Amino acid sequence: MRIVPMSAEHGDAVLEIFREGIEMGHATFEHTSPTWHEFDAAKLPDHRFVALDVEQVLGWVAVSPTSDRDVYRGVVEDALYVTEGARGRGVGRALLEQLVASTDAGDVWTICSGIFPENVTSLALHESLGFRSLGVRERIGLMTYGPMAGTWRDVVWMERRRPS
């Protein structure tokens, strides 16, 4: 497995893995996958990566700005997705480690992450890489699709600060 910067050539696979996350029901409030153009515009280009096994995309990580206000320019929110067949193989850890290294070396001082409490694997992974829980945002969003449709969901809000 290798971790490489995400590019448009990975777009179809990245969006397919995102669709898997939507269908799982414990990864996102989104109910449809964006187009590559929308995805590309929303994610910071210097801090997005894919994990490859030969040329197959196993997972991806990327960040989005939390605000367009200049005072928050170094605060981002992460998104981390691993295809079902590659889970449990260290793909998520390798991707998140690369993201942390990239943001620490760049212009980011805080990575935030909102994770459903049921996604215990993601919570544990983030915590193992220095993220801390700031609390639970209770009933923050209503699911509108799939088996969880009509259910209010909590989100554990986590952050990691770049070491001084």
JSON list of C-alpha atoms in Angstrom, two decimals:
[
{"chain": "A", "resi": 1, "resn": "MET", "atom": "CA", "xyz": [0.00, 0.00, 0.00]},
{"chain": "A", "resi": 2, "resn": "ARG", "atom": "CA", "xyz": [1.18, 3.52, -0.78]},
{"chain": "A", "resi": 3, "resn": "ILE", "atom": "CA", "xyz": [-0.25, 6.88, 0.20]},
{"chain": "A", "resi": 4, "resn": "VAL", "atom": "CA", "xyz": [-0.21, 9.47, -2.60]},
{"chain": "A", "resi": 5, "resn": "PRO", "atom": "CA", "xyz": [-1.74, 12.89, -3.16]},
{"chain": "A", "resi": 6, "resn": "MET", "atom": "CA", "xyz": [-5.31, 12.67, -4.43]},
{"chain": "A", "resi": 7, "resn": "SER", "atom": "CA", "xyz": [-5.86, 13.79, -8.02]},
{"chain": "A", "resi": 8, "resn": "ALA", "atom": "CA", "xyz": [-8.67, 13.84, -10.56]},
{"chain": "A", "resi": 9, "resn": "GLU", "atom": "CA", "xyz": [-7.59, 10.41, -11.82]},
{"chain": "A", "resi": 10, "resn": "HIS", "atom": "CA", "xyz": [-8.72, 9.00, -8.45]},
{"chain": "A", "resi": 11, "resn": "GLY", "atom": "CA", "xyz": [-12.03, 10.85, -8.60]},
{"chain": "A", "resi": 12, "resn": "ASP", "atom": "CA", "xyz": [-14.37, 8.02, -9.63]},
{"chain": "A", "resi": 13, "resn": "ALA", "atom": "CA", "xyz": [-12.96, 5.65, -6.99]},
{"chain": "A", "resi": 14, "resn": "VAL", "atom": "CA", "xyz": [-13.01, 8.34, -4.28]},
{"chain": "A", "resi": 15, "resn": "LEU", "atom": "CA", "xyz": [-16.66, 9.13, -4.99]},
{"chain": "A", "resi": 16, "resn": "GLU", "atom": "CA", "xyz": [-17.56, 5.42, -5.06]},
{"chain": "A", "resi": 17, "resn": "ILE", "atom": "CA", "xyz": [-15.98, 4.93, -1.63]},
{"chain": "A", "resi": 18, "resn": "PHE", "atom": "CA", "xyz": [-17.91, 7.98, -0.41]},
{"chain": "A", "resi": 19, "resn": "ARG", "atom": "CA", "xyz": [-21.14, 6.38, -1.75]},
{"chain": "A", "resi": 20, "resn": "GLU", "atom": "CA", "xyz": [-20.30, 3.25, 0.27]},
{"chain": "A", "resi": 21, "resn": "GLY", "atom": "CA", "xyz": [-20.03, 5.44, 3.36]},
{"chain": "A", "resi": 22, "resn": "ILE", "atom": "CA", "xyz": [-23.40, 7.00, 2.64]},
{"chain": "A", "resi": 23, "resn": "GLU", "atom": "CA", "xyz": [-25.01, 3.57, 2.30]},
{"chain": "A", "resi": 24, "resn": "MET", "atom": "CA", "xyz": [-23.39, 2.35, 5.54]},
{"chain": "A", "resi": 25, "resn": "GLY", "atom": "CA", "xyz": [-25.38, 4.96, 7.46]},
{"chain": "A", "resi": 26, "resn": "HIS", "atom": "CA", "xyz": [-22.73, 5.70, 10.12]},
{"chain": "A", "resi": 27, "resn": "ALA", "atom": "CA", "xyz": [-20.32, 7.88, 8.14]},
{"chain": "A", "resi": 28, "resn": "THR", "atom": "CA", "xyz": [-22.12, 11.04, 7.01]},
{"chain": "A", "resi": 29, "resn": "PHE", "atom": "CA", "xyz": [-25.34, 13.00, 7.01]},
{"chain": "A", "resi": 30, "resn": "GLU", "atom": "CA", "xyz": [-25.03, 13.35, 3.24]},
{"chain": "A", "resi": 31, "resn": "HIS", "atom": "CA", "xyz": [-27.49, 11.36, 1.17]},
{"chain": "A", "resi": 32, "resn": "THR", "atom": "CA", "xyz": [-25.91, 11.83, -2.25]},
{"chain": "A", "resi": 33, "resn": "SER", "atom": "CA", "xyz": [-22.35, 11.88, -3.46]},
{"chain": "A", "resi": 34, "resn": "PRO", "atom": "CA", "xyz": [-21.06, 15.13, -5.00]},
{"chain": "A", "resi": 35, "resn": "THR", "atom": "CA", "xyz": [-19.67, 15.41, -8.49]},
{"chain": "A", "resi": 36, "resn": "TRP", "atom": "CA", "xyz": [-15.89, 15.37, -8.77]},
{"chain": "A", "resi": 37, "resn": "HIS", "atom": "CA", "xyz": [-15.98, 19.11, -9.54]},
{"chain": "A", "resi": 38, "resn": "GLU", "atom": "CA", "xyz": [-17.95, 19.81, -6.33]},
{"chain": "A", "resi": 39, "resn": "PHE", "atom": "CA", "xyz": [-15.71, 17.53, -4.26]},
{"chain": "A", "resi": 40, "resn": "ASP", "atom": "CA", "xyz": [-12.53, 19.02, -5.73]},
{"chain": "A", "resi": 41, "resn": "ALA", "atom": "CA", "xyz": [-13.71, 22.57, -5.02]},
{"chain": "A", "resi": 42, "resn": "ALA", "atom": "CA", "xyz": [-14.62, 21.78, -1.40]},
{"chain": "A", "resi": 43, "resn": "LYS", "atom": "CA", "xyz": [-11.39, 20.01, -0.32]},
{"chain": "A", "resi": 44, "resn": "LEU", "atom": "CA", "xyz": [-8.05, 21.70, 0.27]},
{"chain": "A", "resi": 45, "resn": "PRO", "atom": "CA", "xyz": [-5.65, 20.46, -2.44]},
{"chain": "A", "resi": 46, "resn": "ASP", "atom": "CA", "xyz": [-2.54, 20.31, -0.22]},
{"chain": "A", "resi": 47, "resn": "HIS", "atom": "CA", "xyz": [-4.15, 18.01, 2.34]},
{"chain": "A", "resi": 48, "resn": "ARG", "atom": "CA", "xyz": [-5.91, 15.17, 0.54]},
{"chain": "A", "resi": 49, "resn": "PHE", "atom": "CA", "xyz": [-4.58, 11.70, -0.06]},
{"chain": "A", "resi": 50, "resn": "VAL", "atom": "CA", "xyz": [-5.53, 8.25, -1.30]},
{"chain": "A", "resi": 51, "resn": "ALA", "atom": "CA", "xyz": [-4.26, 4.84, -0.27]},
{"chain": "A", "resi": 52, "resn": "LEU", "atom": "CA", "xyz": [-3.40, 2.67, -3.26]},
{"chain": "A", "resi": 53, "resn": "ASP", "atom": "CA", "xyz": [-2.87, -1.07, -3.58]},
{"chain": "A", "resi": 54, "resn": "VAL", "atom": "CA", "xyz": [-1.15, -1.15, -6.96]},
{"chain": "A", "resi": 55, "resn": "GLU", "atom": "CA", "xyz": [-3.61, 1.24, -8.67]},
{"chain": "A", "resi": 56, "resn": "GLN", "atom": "CA", "xyz": [-6.79, 0.40, -6.71]},
{"chain": "A", "resi": 57, "resn": "VAL", "atom": "CA", "xyz": [-7.96, 3.14, -4.34]},
{"chain": "A", "resi": 58, "resn": "LEU", "atom": "CA", "xyz": [-8.52, 1.61, -0.91]},
{"chain": "A", "resi": 59, "resn": "GLY", "atom": "CA", "xyz": [-9.47, 4.79, 0.90]},
{"chain": "A", "resi": 60, "resn": "TRP", "atom": "CA", "xyz": [-9.07, 8.52, 1.07]},
{"chain": "A", "resi": 61, "resn": "VAL", "atom": "CA", "xyz": [-8.68, 11.40, 3.49]},
{"chain": "A", "resi": 62, "resn": "ALA", "atom": "CA", "xyz": [-9.23, 15.10, 2.87]},
{"chain": "A", "resi": 63, "resn": "VAL", "atom": "CA", "xyz": [-9.98, 18.31, 4.72]},
{"chain": "A", "resi": 64, "resn": "SER", "atom": "CA", "xyz": [-12.33, 21.21, 4.17]},
{"chain": "A", "resi": 65, "resn": "PRO", "atom": "CA", "xyz": [-12.08, 24.66, 5.69]},
{"chain": "A", "resi": 66, "resn": "THR", "atom": "CA", "xyz": [-14.44, 25.14, 8.64]},
{"chain": "A", "resi": 67, "resn": "SER", "atom": "CA", "xyz": [-14.99, 28.79, 7.76]},
{"chain": "A", "resi": 68, "resn": "ASP", "atom": "CA", "xyz": [-14.12, 31.28, 5.05]},
{"chain": "A", "resi": 69, "resn": "ARG", "atom": "CA", "xyz": [-13.18, 33.87, 7.69]},
{"chain": "A", "resi": 70, "resn": "ASP", "atom": "CA", "xyz": [-9.44, 34.61, 7.69]},
{"chain": "A", "resi": 71, "resn": "VAL", "atom": "CA", "xyz": [-9.07, 34.08, 11.45]},
{"chain": "A", "resi": 72, "resn": "TYR", "atom": "CA", "xyz": [-10.06, 30.41, 10.94]},
{"chain": "A", "resi": 73, "resn": "ARG", "atom": "CA", "xyz": [-7.82, 29.76, 7.92]},
{"chain": "A", "resi": 74, "resn": "GLY", "atom": "CA", "xyz": [-5.86, 27.12, 9.87]},
{"chain": "A", "resi": 75, "resn": "VAL", "atom": "CA", "xyz": [-8.90, 25.21, 11.12]},
{"chain": "A", "resi": 76, "resn": "VAL", "atom": "CA", "xyz": [-10.15, 22.34, 8.99]},
{"chain": "A", "resi": 77, "resn": "GLU", "atom": "CA", "xyz": [-12.54, 19.40, 9.24]},
{"chain": "A", "resi": 78, "resn": "ASP", "atom": "CA", "xyz": [-11.40, 15.98, 8.10]},
{"chain": "A", "resi": 79, "resn": "ALA", "atom": "CA", "xyz": [-13.18, 13.28, 6.16]},
{"chain": "A", "resi": 80, "resn": "LEU", "atom": "CA", "xyz": [-11.76, 9.74, 6.16]},
{"chain": "A", "resi": 81, "resn": "TYR", "atom": "CA", "xyz": [-13.25, 6.84, 4.18]},
{"chain": "A", "resi": 82, "resn": "VAL", "atom": "CA", "xyz": [-11.99, 3.30, 3.59]},
{"chain": "A", "resi": 83, "resn": "THR", "atom": "CA", "xyz": [-13.64, 0.88, 1.17]},
{"chain": "A", "resi": 84, "resn": "GLU", "atom": "CA", "xyz": [-15.35, -2.03, 2.91]},
{"chain": "A", "resi": 85, "resn": "GLY", "atom": "CA", "xyz": [-12.97, -4.67, 1.56]},
{"chain": "A", "resi": 86, "resn": "ALA", "atom": "CA", "xyz": [-9.90, -2.84, 2.92]},
{"chain": "A", "resi": 87, "resn": "ARG", "atom": "CA", "xyz": [-11.13, -2.15, 6.45]},
{"chain": "A", "resi": 88, "resn": "GLY", "atom": "CA", "xyz": [-9.04, -3.57, 9.28]},
{"chain": "A", "resi": 89, "resn": "ARG", "atom": "CA", "xyz": [-5.81, -3.47, 7.25]},
{"chain": "A", "resi": 90, "resn": "GLY", "atom": "CA", "xyz": [-4.35, -0.20, 8.57]},
{"chain": "A", "resi": 91, "resn": "VAL", "atom": "CA", "xyz": [-5.52, 1.89, 5.63]},
{"chain": "A", "resi": 92, "resn": "GLY", "atom": "CA", "xyz": [-7.36, 4.45, 7.76]},
{"chain": "A", "resi": 93, "resn": "ARG", "atom": "CA", "xyz": [-4.40, 4.81, 10.12]},
{"chain": "A", "resi": 94, "resn": "ALA", "atom": "CA", "xyz": [-1.93, 5.32, 7.25]},
{"chain": "A", "resi": 95, "resn": "LEU", "atom": "CA", "xyz": [-4.18, 7.93, 5.68]},
{"chain": "A", "resi": 96, "resn": "LEU", "atom": "CA", "xyz": [-4.82, 9.83, 8.90]},
{"chain": "A", "resi": 97, "resn": "GLU", "atom": "CA", "xyz": [-1.10, 9.75, 9.80]},
{"chain": "A", "resi": 98, "resn": "GLN", "atom": "CA", "xyz": [-0.31, 11.27, 6.39]},
{"chain": "A", "resi": 99, "resn": "LEU", "atom": "CA", "xyz": [-2.96, 13.94, 6.90]},
{"chain": "A", "resi": 100, "resn": "VAL", "atom": "CA", "xyz": [-1.60, 14.84, 10.34]},
{"chain": "A", "resi": 101, "resn": "ALA", "atom": "CA", "xyz": [1.94, 15.08, 8.94]},
{"chain": "A", "resi": 102, "resn": "SER", "atom": "CA", "xyz": [0.75, 17.20, 6.03]},
{"chain": "A", "resi": 103, "resn": "THR", "atom": "CA", "xyz": [-1.27, 19.62, 8.15]},
{"chain": "A", "resi": 104, "resn": "ASP", "atom": "CA", "xyz": [1.46, 19.88, 10.81]},
{"chain": "A", "resi": 105, "resn": "ALA", "atom": "CA", "xyz": [3.95, 20.84, 8.09]},
{"chain": "A", "resi": 106, "resn": "GLY", "atom": "CA", "xyz": [1.50, 23.25, 6.49]},
{"chain": "A", "resi": 107, "resn": "ASP", "atom": "CA", "xyz": [-0.72, 26.11, 7.47]},
{"chain": "A", "resi": 108, "resn": "VAL", "atom": "CA", "xyz": [-3.20, 24.13, 9.62]},
{"chain": "A", "resi": 109, "resn": "TRP", "atom": "CA", "xyz": [-3.21, 24.34, 13.41]},
{"chain": "A", "resi": 110, "resn": "THR", "atom": "CA", "xyz": [-6.46, 22.51, 14.21]},
{"chain": "A", "resi": 111, "resn": "ILE", "atom": "CA", "xyz": [-8.11, 19.48, 12.61]},
{"chain": "A", "resi": 112, "resn": "CYS", "atom": "CA", "xyz": [-11.72, 18.93, 13.67]},
{"chain": "A", "resi": 113, "resn": "SER", "atom": "CA", "xyz": [-13.74, 15.80, 13.15]},
{"chain": "A", "resi": 114, "resn": "GLY", "atom": "CA", "xyz": [-17.43, 15.05, 13.69]},
{"chain": "A", "resi": 115, "resn": "ILE", "atom": "CA", "xyz": [-17.96, 11.31, 14.13]},
{"chain": "A", "resi": 116, "resn": "PHE", "atom": "CA", "xyz": [-21.14, 9.36, 14.83]},
{"chain": "A", "resi": 117, "resn": "PRO", "atom": "CA", "xyz": [-20.84, 7.63, 18.25]},
{"chain": "A", "resi": 118, "resn": "GLU", "atom": "CA", "xyz": [-21.58, 4.27, 16.59]},
{"chain": "A", "resi": 119, "resn": "ASN", "atom": "CA", "xyz": [-18.41, 4.58, 14.49]},
{"chain": "A", "resi": 120, "resn": "VAL", "atom": "CA", "xyz": [-16.20, 3.33, 17.33]},
{"chain": "A", "resi": 121, "resn": "THR", "atom": "CA", "xyz": [-13.34, 2.39, 14.99]},
{"chain": "A", "resi": 122, "resn": "SER", "atom": "CA", "xyz": [-13.03, 5.95, 13.70]},
{"chain": "A", "resi": 123, "resn": "LEU", "atom": "CA", "xyz": [-13.32, 7.40, 17.20]},
{"chain": "A", "resi": 124, "resn": "ALA", "atom": "CA", "xyz": [-10.52, 5.13, 18.47]},
{"chain": "A", "resi": 125, "resn": "LEU", "atom": "CA", "xyz": [-8.31, 5.83, 15.46]},
{"chain": "A", "resi": 126, "resn": "HIS", "atom": "CA", "xyz": [-8.65, 9.58, 15.83]},
{"chain": "A", "resi": 127, "resn": "GLU", "atom": "CA", "xyz": [-7.96, 9.40, 19.57]},
{"chain": "A", "resi": 128, "resn": "SER", "atom": "CA", "xyz": [-4.85, 7.27, 18.97]},
{"chain": "A", "resi": 129, "resn": "LEU", "atom": "CA", "xyz": [-3.44, 10.03, 16.76]},
{"chain": "A", "resi": 130, "resn": "GLY", "atom": "CA", "xyz": [-3.88, 12.83, 19.28]},
{"chain": "A", "resi": 131, "resn": "PHE", "atom": "CA", "xyz": [-7.48, 13.91, 18.74]},
{"chain": "A", "resi": 132, "resn": "ARG", "atom": "CA", "xyz": [-9.47, 14.64, 21.87]},
{"chain": "A", "resi": 133, "resn": "SER", "atom": "CA", "xyz": [-13.21, 14.60, 22.35]},
{"chain": "A", "resi": 134, "resn": "LEU", "atom": "CA", "xyz": [-14.71, 18.01, 22.98]},
{"chain": "A", "resi": 135, "resn": "GLY", "atom": "CA", "xyz": [-18.14, 16.57, 23.65]},
{"chain": "A", "resi": 136, "resn": "VAL", "atom": "CA", "xyz": [-21.24, 15.25, 21.99]},
{"chain": "A", "resi": 137, "resn": "ARG", "atom": "CA", "xyz": [-23.39, 17.43, 19.79]},
{"chain": "A", "resi": 138, "resn": "GLU", "atom": "CA", "xyz": [-26.74, 15.87, 20.64]},
{"chain": "A", "resi": 139, "resn": "ARG", "atom": "CA", "xyz": [-29.45, 15.46, 18.02]},
{"chain": "A", "resi": 140, "resn": "ILE", "atom": "CA", "xyz": [-27.46, 17.71, 15.69]},
{"chain": "A", "resi": 141, "resn": "GLY", "atom": "CA", "xyz": [-28.88, 16.32, 12.46]},
{"chain": "A", "resi": 142, "resn": "LEU", "atom": "CA", "xyz": [-31.81, 14.32, 11.11]},
{"chain": "A", "resi": 143, "resn": "MET", "atom": "CA", "xyz": [-31.04, 11.42, 8.78]},
{"chain": "A", "resi": 144, "resn": "THR", "atom": "CA", "xyz": [-33.05, 11.67, 5.58]},
{"chain": "A", "resi": 145, "resn": "TYR", "atom": "CA", "xyz": [-32.09, 8.44, 3.80]},
{"chain": "A", "resi": 146, "resn": "GLY", "atom": "CA", "xyz": [-31.55, 4.72, 4.25]},
{"chain": "A", "resi": 147, "resn": "PRO", "atom": "CA", "xyz": [-32.22, 2.59, 7.29]},
{"chain": "A", "resi": 148, "resn": "MET", "atom": "CA", "xyz": [-31.64, 5.55, 9.65]},
{"chain": "A", "resi": 149, "resn": "ALA", "atom": "CA", "xyz": [-34.12, 7.87, 7.87]},
{"chain": "A", "resi": 150, "resn": "GLY", "atom": "CA", "xyz": [-36.13, 9.88, 10.37]},
{"chain": "A", "resi": 151, "resn": "THR", "atom": "CA", "xyz": [-33.57, 9.37, 13.16]},
{"chain": "A", "resi": 152, "resn": "TRP", "atom": "CA", "xyz": [-31.93, 12.28, 14.95]},
{"chain": "A", "resi": 153, "resn": "ARG", "atom": "CA", "xyz": [-28.20, 11.61, 15.27]},
{"chain": "A", "resi": 154, "resn": "ASP", "atom": "CA", "xyz": [-25.57, 12.68, 17.76]},
{"chain": "A", "resi": 155, "resn": "VAL", "atom": "CA", "xyz": [-22.03, 13.54, 16.69]},
{"chain": "A", "resi": 156, "resn": "VAL", "atom": "CA", "xyz": [-18.87, 13.30, 18.80]},
{"chain": "A", "resi": 157, "resn": "TRP", "atom": "CA", "xyz": [-16.87, 16.46, 18.12]},
{"chain": "A", "resi": 158, "resn": "MET", "atom": "CA", "xyz": [-13.11, 15.88, 18.21]},
{"chain": "A", "resi": 159, "resn": "GLU", "atom": "CA", "xyz": [-10.08, 18.04, 17.50]},
{"chain": "A", "resi": 160, "resn": "ARG", "atom": "CA", "xyz": [-6.34, 17.77, 17.20]},
{"chain": "A", "resi": 161, "resn": "ARG", "atom": "CA", "xyz": [-4.12, 20.80, 17.73]},
{"chain": "A", "resi": 162, "resn": "ARG", "atom": "CA", "xyz": [-0.74, 21.05, 16.04]},
{"chain": "A", "resi": 163, "resn": "PRO", "atom": "CA", "xyz": [2.03, 20.86, 18.65]},
{"chain": "A", "resi": 164, "resn": "SER", "atom": "CA", "xyz": [3.52, 24.27, 19.44]}
]
